[in-house]
PDB file of C-alpha atoms in Angstrom:
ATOM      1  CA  UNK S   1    -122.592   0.843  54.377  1.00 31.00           C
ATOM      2  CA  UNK S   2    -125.633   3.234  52.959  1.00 33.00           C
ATOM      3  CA  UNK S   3    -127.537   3.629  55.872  1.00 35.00           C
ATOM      4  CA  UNK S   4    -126.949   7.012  57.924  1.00 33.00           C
ATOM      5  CA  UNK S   5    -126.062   9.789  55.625  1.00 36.00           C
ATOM      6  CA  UNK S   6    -123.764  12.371  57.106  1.00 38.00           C
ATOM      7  CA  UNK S   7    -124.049  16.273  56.382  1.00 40.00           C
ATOM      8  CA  UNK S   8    -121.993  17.526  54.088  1.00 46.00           C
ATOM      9  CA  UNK S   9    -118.904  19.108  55.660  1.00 48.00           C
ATOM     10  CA  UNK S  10    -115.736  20.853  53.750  1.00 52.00           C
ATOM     11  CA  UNK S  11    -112.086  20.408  55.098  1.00 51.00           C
ATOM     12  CA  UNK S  12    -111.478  23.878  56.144  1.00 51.00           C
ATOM     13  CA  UNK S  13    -108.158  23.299  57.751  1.00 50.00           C
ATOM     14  CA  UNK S  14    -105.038  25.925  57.669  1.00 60.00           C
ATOM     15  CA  UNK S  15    -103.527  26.315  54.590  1.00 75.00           C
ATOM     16  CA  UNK S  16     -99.870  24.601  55.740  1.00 86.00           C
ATOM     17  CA  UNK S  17     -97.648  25.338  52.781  1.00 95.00           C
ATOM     18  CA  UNK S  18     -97.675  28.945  51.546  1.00 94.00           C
ATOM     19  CA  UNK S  19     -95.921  27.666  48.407  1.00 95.00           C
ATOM     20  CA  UNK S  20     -98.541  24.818  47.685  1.00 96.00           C
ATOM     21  CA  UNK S  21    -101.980  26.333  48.818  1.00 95.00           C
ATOM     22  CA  UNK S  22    -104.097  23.536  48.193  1.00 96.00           C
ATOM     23  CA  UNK S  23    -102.169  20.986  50.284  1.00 98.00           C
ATOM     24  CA  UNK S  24    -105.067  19.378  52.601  1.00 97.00           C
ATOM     25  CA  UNK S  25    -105.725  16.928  54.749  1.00 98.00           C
ATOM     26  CA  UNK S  26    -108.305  14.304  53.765  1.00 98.00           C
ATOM     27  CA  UNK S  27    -108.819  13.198  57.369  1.00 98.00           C
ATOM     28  CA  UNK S  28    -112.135  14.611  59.438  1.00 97.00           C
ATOM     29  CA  UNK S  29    -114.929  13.345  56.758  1.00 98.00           C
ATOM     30  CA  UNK S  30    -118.036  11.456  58.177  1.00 98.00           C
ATOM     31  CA  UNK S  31    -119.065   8.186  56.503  1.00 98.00           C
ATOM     32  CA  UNK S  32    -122.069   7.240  55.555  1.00 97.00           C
ATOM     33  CA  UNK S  33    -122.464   4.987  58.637  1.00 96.00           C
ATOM     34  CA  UNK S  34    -121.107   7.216  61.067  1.00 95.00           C
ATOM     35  CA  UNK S  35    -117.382   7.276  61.594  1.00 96.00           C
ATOM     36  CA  UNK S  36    -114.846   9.652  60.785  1.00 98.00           C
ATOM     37  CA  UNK S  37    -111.825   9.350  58.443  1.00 98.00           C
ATOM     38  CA  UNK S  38    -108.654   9.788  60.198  1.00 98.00           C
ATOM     39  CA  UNK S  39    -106.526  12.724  60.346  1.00 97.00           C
ATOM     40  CA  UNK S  40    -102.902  12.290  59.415  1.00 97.00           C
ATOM     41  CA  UNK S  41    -102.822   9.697  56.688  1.00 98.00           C
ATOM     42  CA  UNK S  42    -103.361  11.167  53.286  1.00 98.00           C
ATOM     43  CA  UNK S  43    -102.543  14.429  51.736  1.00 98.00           C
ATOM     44  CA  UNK S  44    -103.535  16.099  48.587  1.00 98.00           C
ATOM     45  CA  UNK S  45    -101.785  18.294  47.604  1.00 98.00           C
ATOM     46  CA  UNK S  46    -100.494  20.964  44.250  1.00 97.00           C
ATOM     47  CA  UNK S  47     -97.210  20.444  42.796  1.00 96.00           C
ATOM     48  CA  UNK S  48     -94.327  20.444  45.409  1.00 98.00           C
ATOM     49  CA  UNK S  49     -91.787  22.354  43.034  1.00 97.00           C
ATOM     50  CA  UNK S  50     -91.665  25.632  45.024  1.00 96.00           C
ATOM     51  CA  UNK S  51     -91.879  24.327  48.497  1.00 97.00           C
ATOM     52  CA  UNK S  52     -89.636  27.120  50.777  1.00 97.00           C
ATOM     53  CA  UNK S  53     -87.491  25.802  53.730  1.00 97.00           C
ATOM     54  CA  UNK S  54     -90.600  26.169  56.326  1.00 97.00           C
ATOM     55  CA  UNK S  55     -92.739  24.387  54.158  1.00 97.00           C
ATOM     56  CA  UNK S  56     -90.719  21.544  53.960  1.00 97.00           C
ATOM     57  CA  UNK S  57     -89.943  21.848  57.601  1.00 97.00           C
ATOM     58  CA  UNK S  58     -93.987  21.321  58.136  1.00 97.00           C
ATOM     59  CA  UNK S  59     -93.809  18.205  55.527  1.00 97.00           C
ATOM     60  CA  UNK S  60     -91.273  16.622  58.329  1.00 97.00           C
ATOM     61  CA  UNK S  61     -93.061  17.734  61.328  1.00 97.00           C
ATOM     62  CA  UNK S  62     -96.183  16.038  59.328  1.00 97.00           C
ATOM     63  CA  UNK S  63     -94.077  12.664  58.794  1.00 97.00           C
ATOM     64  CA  UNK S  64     -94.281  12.505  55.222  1.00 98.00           C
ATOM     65  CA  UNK S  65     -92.986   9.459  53.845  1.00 98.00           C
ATOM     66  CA  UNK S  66     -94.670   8.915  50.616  1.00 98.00           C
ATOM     67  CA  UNK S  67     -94.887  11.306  47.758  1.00 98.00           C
ATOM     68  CA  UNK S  68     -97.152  10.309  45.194  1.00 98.00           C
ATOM     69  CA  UNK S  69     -96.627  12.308  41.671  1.00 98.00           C
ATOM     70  CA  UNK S  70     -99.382  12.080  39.026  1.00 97.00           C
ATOM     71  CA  UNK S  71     -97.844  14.385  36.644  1.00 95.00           C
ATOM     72  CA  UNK S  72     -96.556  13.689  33.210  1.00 92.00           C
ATOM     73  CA  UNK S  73     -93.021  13.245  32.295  1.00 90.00           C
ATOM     74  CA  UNK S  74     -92.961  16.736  30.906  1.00 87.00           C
ATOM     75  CA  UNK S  75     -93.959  18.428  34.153  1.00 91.00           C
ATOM     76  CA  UNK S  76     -92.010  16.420  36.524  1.00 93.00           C
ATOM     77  CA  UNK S  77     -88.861  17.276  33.980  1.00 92.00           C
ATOM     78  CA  UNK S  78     -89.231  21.362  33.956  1.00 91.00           C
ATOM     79  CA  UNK S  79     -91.240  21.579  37.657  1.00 94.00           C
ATOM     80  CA  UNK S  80     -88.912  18.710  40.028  1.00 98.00           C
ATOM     81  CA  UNK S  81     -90.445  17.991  43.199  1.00 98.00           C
ATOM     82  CA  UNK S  82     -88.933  19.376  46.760  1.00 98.00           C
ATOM     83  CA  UNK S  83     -89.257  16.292  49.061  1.00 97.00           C
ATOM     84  CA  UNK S  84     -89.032  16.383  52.892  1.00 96.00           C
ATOM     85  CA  UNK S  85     -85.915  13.893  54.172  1.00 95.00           C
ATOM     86  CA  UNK S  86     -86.803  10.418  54.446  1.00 94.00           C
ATOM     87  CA  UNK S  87     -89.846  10.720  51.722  1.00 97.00           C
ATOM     88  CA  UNK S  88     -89.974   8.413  48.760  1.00 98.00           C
ATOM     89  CA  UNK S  89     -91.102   9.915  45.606  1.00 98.00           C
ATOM     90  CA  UNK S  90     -93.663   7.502  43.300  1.00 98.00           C
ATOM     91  CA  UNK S  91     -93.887   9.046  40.264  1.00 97.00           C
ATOM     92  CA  UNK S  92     -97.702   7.810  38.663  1.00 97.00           C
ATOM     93  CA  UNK S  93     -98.673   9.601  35.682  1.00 94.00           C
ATOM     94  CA  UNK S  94    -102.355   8.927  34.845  1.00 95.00           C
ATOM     95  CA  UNK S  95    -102.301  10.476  31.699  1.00 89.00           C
ATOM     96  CA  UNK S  96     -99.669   8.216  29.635  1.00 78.00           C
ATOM     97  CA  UNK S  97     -96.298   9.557  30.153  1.00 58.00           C
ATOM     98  CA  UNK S  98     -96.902  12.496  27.252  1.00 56.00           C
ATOM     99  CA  UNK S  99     -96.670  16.138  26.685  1.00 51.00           C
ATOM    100  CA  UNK S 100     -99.989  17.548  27.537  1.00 54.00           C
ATOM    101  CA  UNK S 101     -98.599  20.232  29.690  1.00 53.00           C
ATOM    102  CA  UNK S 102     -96.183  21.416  26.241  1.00 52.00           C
ATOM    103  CA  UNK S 103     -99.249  21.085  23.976  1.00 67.00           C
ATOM    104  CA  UNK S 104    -101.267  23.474  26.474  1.00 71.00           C
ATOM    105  CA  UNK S 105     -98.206  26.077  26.319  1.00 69.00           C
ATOM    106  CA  UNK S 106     -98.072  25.863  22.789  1.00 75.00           C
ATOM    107  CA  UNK S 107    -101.418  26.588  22.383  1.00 79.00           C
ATOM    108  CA  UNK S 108    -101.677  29.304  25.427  1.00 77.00           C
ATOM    109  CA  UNK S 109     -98.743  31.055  22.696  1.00 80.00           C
ATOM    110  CA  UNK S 110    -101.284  31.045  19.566  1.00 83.00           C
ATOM    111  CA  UNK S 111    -104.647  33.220  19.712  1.00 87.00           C
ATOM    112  CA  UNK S 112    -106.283  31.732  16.551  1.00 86.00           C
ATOM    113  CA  UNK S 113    -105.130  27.991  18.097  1.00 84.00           C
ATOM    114  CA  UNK S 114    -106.220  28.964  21.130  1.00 84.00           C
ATOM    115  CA  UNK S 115    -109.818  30.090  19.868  1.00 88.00           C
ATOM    116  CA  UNK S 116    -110.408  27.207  18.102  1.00 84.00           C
ATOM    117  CA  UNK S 117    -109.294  24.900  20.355  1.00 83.00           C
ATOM    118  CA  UNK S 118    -110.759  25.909  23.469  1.00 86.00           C
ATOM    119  CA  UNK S 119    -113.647  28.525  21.843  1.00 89.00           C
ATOM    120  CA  UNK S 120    -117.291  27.829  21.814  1.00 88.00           C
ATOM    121  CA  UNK S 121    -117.083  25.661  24.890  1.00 89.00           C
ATOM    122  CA  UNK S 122    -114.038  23.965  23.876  1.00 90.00           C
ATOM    123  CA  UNK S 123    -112.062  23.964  27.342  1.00 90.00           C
ATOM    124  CA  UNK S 124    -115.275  22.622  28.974  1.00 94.00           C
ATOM    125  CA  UNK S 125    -115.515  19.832  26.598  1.00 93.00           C
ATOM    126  CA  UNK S 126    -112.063  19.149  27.012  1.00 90.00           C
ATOM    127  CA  UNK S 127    -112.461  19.265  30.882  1.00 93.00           C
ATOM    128  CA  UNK S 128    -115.097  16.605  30.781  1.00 95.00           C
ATOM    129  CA  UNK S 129    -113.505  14.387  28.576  1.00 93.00           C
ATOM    130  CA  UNK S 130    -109.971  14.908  30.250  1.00 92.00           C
ATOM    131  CA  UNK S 131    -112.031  13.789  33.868  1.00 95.00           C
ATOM    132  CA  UNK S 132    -113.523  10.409  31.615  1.00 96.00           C
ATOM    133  CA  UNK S 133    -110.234   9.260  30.779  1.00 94.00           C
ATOM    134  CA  UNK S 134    -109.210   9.530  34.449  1.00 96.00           C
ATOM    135  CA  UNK S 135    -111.606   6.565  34.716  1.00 97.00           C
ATOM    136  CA  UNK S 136    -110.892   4.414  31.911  1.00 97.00           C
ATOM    137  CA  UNK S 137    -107.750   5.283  30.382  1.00 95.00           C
ATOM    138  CA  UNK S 138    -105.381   2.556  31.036  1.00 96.00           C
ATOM    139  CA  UNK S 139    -102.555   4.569  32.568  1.00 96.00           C
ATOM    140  CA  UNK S 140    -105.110   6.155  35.152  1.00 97.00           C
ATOM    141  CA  UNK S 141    -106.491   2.835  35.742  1.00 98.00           C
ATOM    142  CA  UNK S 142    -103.181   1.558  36.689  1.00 98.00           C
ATOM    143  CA  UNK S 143    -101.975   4.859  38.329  1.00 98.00           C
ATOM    144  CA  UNK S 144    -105.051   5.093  40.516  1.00 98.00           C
ATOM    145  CA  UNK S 145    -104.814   2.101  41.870  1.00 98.00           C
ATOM    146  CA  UNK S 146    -101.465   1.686  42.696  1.00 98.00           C
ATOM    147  CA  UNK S 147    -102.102   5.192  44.699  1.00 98.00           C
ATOM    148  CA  UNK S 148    -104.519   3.470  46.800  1.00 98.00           C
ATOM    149  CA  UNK S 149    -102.058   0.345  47.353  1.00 98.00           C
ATOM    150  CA  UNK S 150     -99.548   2.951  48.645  1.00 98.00           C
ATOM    151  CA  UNK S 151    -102.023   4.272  50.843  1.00 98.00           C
ATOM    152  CA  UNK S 152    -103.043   1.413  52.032  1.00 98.00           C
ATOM    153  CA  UNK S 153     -99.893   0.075  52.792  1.00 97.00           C
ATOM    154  CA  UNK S 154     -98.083   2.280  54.283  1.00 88.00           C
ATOM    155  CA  UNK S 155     -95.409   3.425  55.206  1.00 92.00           C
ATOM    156  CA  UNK S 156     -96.239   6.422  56.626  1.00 95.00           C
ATOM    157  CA  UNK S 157     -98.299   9.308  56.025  1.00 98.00           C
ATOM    158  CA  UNK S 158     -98.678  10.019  51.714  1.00 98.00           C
ATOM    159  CA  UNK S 159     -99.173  13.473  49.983  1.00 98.00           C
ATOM    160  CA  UNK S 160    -100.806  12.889  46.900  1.00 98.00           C
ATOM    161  CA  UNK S 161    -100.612  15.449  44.044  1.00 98.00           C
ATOM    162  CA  UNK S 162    -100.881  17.007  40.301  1.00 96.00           C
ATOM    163  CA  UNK S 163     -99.612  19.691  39.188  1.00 93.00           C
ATOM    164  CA  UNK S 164    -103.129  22.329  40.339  1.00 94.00           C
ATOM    165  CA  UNK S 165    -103.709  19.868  42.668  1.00 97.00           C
ATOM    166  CA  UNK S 166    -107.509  20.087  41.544  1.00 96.00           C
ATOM    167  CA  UNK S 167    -108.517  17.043  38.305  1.00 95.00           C
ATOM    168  CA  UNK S 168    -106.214  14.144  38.445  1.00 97.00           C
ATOM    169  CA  UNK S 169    -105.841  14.565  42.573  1.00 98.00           C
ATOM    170  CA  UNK S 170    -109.376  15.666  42.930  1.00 98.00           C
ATOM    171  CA  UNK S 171    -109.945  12.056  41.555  1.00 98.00           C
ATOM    172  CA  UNK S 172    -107.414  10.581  43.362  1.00 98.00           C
ATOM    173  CA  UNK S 173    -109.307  11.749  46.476  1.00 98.00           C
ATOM    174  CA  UNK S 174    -112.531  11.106  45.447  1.00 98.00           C
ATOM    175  CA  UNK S 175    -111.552   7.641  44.334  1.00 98.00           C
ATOM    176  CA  UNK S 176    -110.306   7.443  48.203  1.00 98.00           C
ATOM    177  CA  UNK S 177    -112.996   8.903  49.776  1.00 98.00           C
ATOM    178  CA  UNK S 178    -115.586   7.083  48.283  1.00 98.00           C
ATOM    179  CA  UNK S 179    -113.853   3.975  49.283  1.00 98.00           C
ATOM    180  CA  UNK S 180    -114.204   4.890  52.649  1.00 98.00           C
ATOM    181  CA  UNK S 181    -118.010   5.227  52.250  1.00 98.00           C
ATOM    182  CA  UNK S 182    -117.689   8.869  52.445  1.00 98.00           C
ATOM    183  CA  UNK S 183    -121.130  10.581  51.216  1.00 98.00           C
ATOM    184  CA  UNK S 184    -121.229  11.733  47.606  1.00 98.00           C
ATOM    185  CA  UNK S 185    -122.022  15.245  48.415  1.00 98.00           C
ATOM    186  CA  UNK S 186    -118.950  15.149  51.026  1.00 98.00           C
ATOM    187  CA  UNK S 187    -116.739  14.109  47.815  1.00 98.00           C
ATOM    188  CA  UNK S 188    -118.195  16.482  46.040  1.00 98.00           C
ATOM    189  CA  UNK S 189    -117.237  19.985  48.585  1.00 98.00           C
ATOM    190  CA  UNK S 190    -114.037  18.206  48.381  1.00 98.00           C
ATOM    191  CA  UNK S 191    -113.247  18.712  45.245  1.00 98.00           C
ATOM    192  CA  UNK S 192    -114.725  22.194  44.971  1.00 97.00           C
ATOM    193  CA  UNK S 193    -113.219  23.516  48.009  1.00 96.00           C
ATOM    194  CA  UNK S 194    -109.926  24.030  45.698  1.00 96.00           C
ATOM    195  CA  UNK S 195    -111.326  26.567  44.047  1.00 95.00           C
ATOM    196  CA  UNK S 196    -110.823  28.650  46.868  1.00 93.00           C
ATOM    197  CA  UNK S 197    -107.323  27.785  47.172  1.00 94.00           C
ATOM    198  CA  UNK S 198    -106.382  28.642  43.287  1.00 90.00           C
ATOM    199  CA  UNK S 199    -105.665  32.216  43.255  1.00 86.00           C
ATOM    200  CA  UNK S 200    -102.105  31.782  42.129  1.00 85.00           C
ATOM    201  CA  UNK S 201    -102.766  29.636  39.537  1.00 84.00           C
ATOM    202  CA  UNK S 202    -105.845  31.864  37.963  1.00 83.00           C
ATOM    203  CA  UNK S 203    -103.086  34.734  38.085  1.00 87.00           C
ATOM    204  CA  UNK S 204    -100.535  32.875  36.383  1.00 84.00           C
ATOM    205  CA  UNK S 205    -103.030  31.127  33.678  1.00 81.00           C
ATOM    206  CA  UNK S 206    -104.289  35.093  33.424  1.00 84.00           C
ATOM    207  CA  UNK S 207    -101.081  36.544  32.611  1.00 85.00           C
ATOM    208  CA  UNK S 208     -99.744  33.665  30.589  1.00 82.00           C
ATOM    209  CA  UNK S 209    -102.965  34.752  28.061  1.00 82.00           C
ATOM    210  CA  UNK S 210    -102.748  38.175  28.070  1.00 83.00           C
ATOM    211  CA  UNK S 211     -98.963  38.205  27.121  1.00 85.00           C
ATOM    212  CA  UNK S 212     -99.916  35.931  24.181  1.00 83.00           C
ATOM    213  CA  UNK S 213    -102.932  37.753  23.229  1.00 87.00           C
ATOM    214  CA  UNK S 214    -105.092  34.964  24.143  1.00 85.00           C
ATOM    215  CA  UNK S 215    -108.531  35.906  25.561  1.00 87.00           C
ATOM    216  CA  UNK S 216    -108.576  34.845  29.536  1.00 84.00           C
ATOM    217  CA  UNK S 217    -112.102  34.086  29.083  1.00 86.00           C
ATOM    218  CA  UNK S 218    -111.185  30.960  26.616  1.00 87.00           C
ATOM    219  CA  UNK S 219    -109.165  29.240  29.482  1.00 83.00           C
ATOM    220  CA  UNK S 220    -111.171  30.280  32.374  1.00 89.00           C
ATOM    221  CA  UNK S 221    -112.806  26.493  32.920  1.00 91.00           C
ATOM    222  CA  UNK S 222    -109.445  25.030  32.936  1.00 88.00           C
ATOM    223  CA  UNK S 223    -108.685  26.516  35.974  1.00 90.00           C
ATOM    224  CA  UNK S 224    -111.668  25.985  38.040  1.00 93.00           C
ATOM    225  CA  UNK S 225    -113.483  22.753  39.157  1.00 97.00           C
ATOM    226  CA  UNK S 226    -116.782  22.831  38.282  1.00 97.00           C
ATOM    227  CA  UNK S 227    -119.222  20.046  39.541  1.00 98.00           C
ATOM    228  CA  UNK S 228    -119.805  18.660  36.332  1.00 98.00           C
ATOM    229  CA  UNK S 229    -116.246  17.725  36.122  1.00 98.00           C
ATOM    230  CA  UNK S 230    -116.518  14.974  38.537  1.00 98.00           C
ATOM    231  CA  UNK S 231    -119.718  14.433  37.121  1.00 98.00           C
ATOM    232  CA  UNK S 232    -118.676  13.498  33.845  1.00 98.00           C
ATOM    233  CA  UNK S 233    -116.017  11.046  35.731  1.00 98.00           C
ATOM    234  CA  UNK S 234    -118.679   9.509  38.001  1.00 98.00           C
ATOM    235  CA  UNK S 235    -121.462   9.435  34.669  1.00 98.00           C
ATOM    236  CA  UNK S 236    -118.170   7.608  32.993  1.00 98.00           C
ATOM    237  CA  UNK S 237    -117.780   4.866  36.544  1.00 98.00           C
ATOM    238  CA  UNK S 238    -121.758   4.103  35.585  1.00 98.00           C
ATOM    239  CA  UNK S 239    -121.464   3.715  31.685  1.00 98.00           C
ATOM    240  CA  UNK S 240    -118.291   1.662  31.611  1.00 98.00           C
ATOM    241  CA  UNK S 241    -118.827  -0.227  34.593  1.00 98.00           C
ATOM    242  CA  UNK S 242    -121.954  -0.130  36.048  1.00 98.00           C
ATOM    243  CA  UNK S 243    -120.890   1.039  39.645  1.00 98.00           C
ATOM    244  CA  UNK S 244    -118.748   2.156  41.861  1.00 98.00           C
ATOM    245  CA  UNK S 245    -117.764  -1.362  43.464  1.00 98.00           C
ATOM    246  CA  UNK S 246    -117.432  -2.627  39.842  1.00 98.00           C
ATOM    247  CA  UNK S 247    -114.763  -0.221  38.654  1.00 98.00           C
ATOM    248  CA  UNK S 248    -112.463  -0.275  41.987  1.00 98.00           C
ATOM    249  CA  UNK S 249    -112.527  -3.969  41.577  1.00 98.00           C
ATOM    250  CA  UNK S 250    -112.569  -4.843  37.509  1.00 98.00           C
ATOM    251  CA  UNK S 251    -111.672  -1.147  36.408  1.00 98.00           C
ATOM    252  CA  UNK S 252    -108.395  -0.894  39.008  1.00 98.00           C
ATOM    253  CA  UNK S 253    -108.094  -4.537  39.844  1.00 98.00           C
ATOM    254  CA  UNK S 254    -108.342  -3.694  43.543  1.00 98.00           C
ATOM    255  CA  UNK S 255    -108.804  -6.887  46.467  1.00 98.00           C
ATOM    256  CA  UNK S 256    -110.638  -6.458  49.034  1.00 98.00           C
ATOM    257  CA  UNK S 257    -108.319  -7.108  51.042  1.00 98.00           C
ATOM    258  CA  UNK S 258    -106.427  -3.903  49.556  1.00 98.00           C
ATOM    259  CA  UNK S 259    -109.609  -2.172  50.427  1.00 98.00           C
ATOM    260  CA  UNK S 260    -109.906  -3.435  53.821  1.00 98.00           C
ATOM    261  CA  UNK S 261    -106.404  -2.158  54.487  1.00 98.00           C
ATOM    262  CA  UNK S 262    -107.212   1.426  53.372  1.00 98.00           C
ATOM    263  CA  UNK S 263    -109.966   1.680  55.818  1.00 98.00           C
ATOM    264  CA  UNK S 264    -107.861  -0.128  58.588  1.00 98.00           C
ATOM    265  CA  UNK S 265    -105.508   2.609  58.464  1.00 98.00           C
ATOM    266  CA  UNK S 266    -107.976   5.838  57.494  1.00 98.00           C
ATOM    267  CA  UNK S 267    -111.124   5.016  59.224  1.00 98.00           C
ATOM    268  CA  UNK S 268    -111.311   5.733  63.206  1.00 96.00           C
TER     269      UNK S 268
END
């Protein structure tokens, strides 16, 4: 529906996991037409690699039982996952099963690499094209939409996460949210509100280029979420299929009937 148009809200709940700081809740949006997405259902979340014993204990209390992992090989390999007991782990990588997170150390290691690959706007560019292949690149495609499947069905409550928990989740939830009929601008604070939940990783990314010589400054937009990230995805949803409906139902192959089940469970 595209009739009432809610005011844009941000989920400000506690922070649950001191090891994973941008674990949220997607429940508590308004829709477009008036309703409210349920609390309780889906997660997104940062890696879970450094979860402590009373974060996990919170994952239980939560009933967790669906982990969904959009990492790459490489970072599920060095950075394993903590799961709560009785939680299935679905590994989906979304960006081809490859070594982006070694090529990104490798350059982080090399100032002159590092200034002409992410230099004179380099890291934005490669934001924005990183957040277009989220919405046509095969693996996405098929990752994506077997994320909302697992939503939808079940069987329990699902964290969804990357490794910042801010691009490839960001679109995972905005992918969700939207399909809820969740306001654009609501989307939108969603994805930005990580930014205040990224301290740790700015401080890490920070240090990592300083020991190496790199300049911070060159890597700064990687570790952010700017608005015209998930504008270049949603400009990509337009150009390659023409709308929204058009890419969850060509671009992901999703049924309606999948879709129907997602807001069966998440709308109240």
């Amino acid at each position: 529906m595209r009739g009432i148009v809610a005011p844009v809200t941000t989920n400000e709940a506690p922070r649950l996991l001191s090891q994973a700081p941008n674990f949220r809740d997607l429940g508590g949006y308004r829709t477009r037409g008036g309703g409210r997405v349920r609390s309780g259902v889906a997660y997104r979340s940062g890696a879970l690699d450094r979860l402590d014993d009373a974060d996990l204990a919170a994952l239980r209390d939560l009933g967790i039982r669906q982990v969904v992992d959009l990492r790459t090989v490489f970072e599920r390999e060095n950075n394993a996952d903590l799961l709560p007991d009785g939680a299935d782990y679905i590994p989906l990588d979304v960006q081809g099963d490859h070594s982006t997170g070694a090529d990104l150390v490798e350059v982080l290691t090399d100032p002159s690499r590092a200034e002409s690959v992410f230099g004179d706007g380099g890291a934005t560019r490669f934001m924005h094209e990183v957040n277009r292949i989220l919405v046509t690149g095969e693996e996405a495609r098929a990752g994506y939409a077997e994320a909302v499947r697992r939503i939808a069905a079940g069987p329990g409550p699902t964290v969804v996460h990357c490794t910042a928990g801010k691009d490839r989740t960001g679109w995972a939830a905005a992918l969700v949210l939207e399909l809820l009929d969740v306001p654009r601008e609501t989307v939108f604070a969603d994805y930005l509100a990580s930014n205040d939940r990224l301290a740790g990783l700015r401080a890490a990314m920070r240090d990592i280029s300083e020991q190496s010589g790199v300049d911070p400054e060159l890597v700064w937009p990687m570790v952010e979420c700017r608005r015209s990230y998930l504008e270049a995805a949603y400009t990509e949803v337009e150009e390659a299929f023409g709308s929204f409906e058009a890419y969850a139902a060509e671009g992901l192959g999703l049924a309606q009937s999948t879709i129907d089940a997602l807001r069966g469970r998440m709308l109240e």
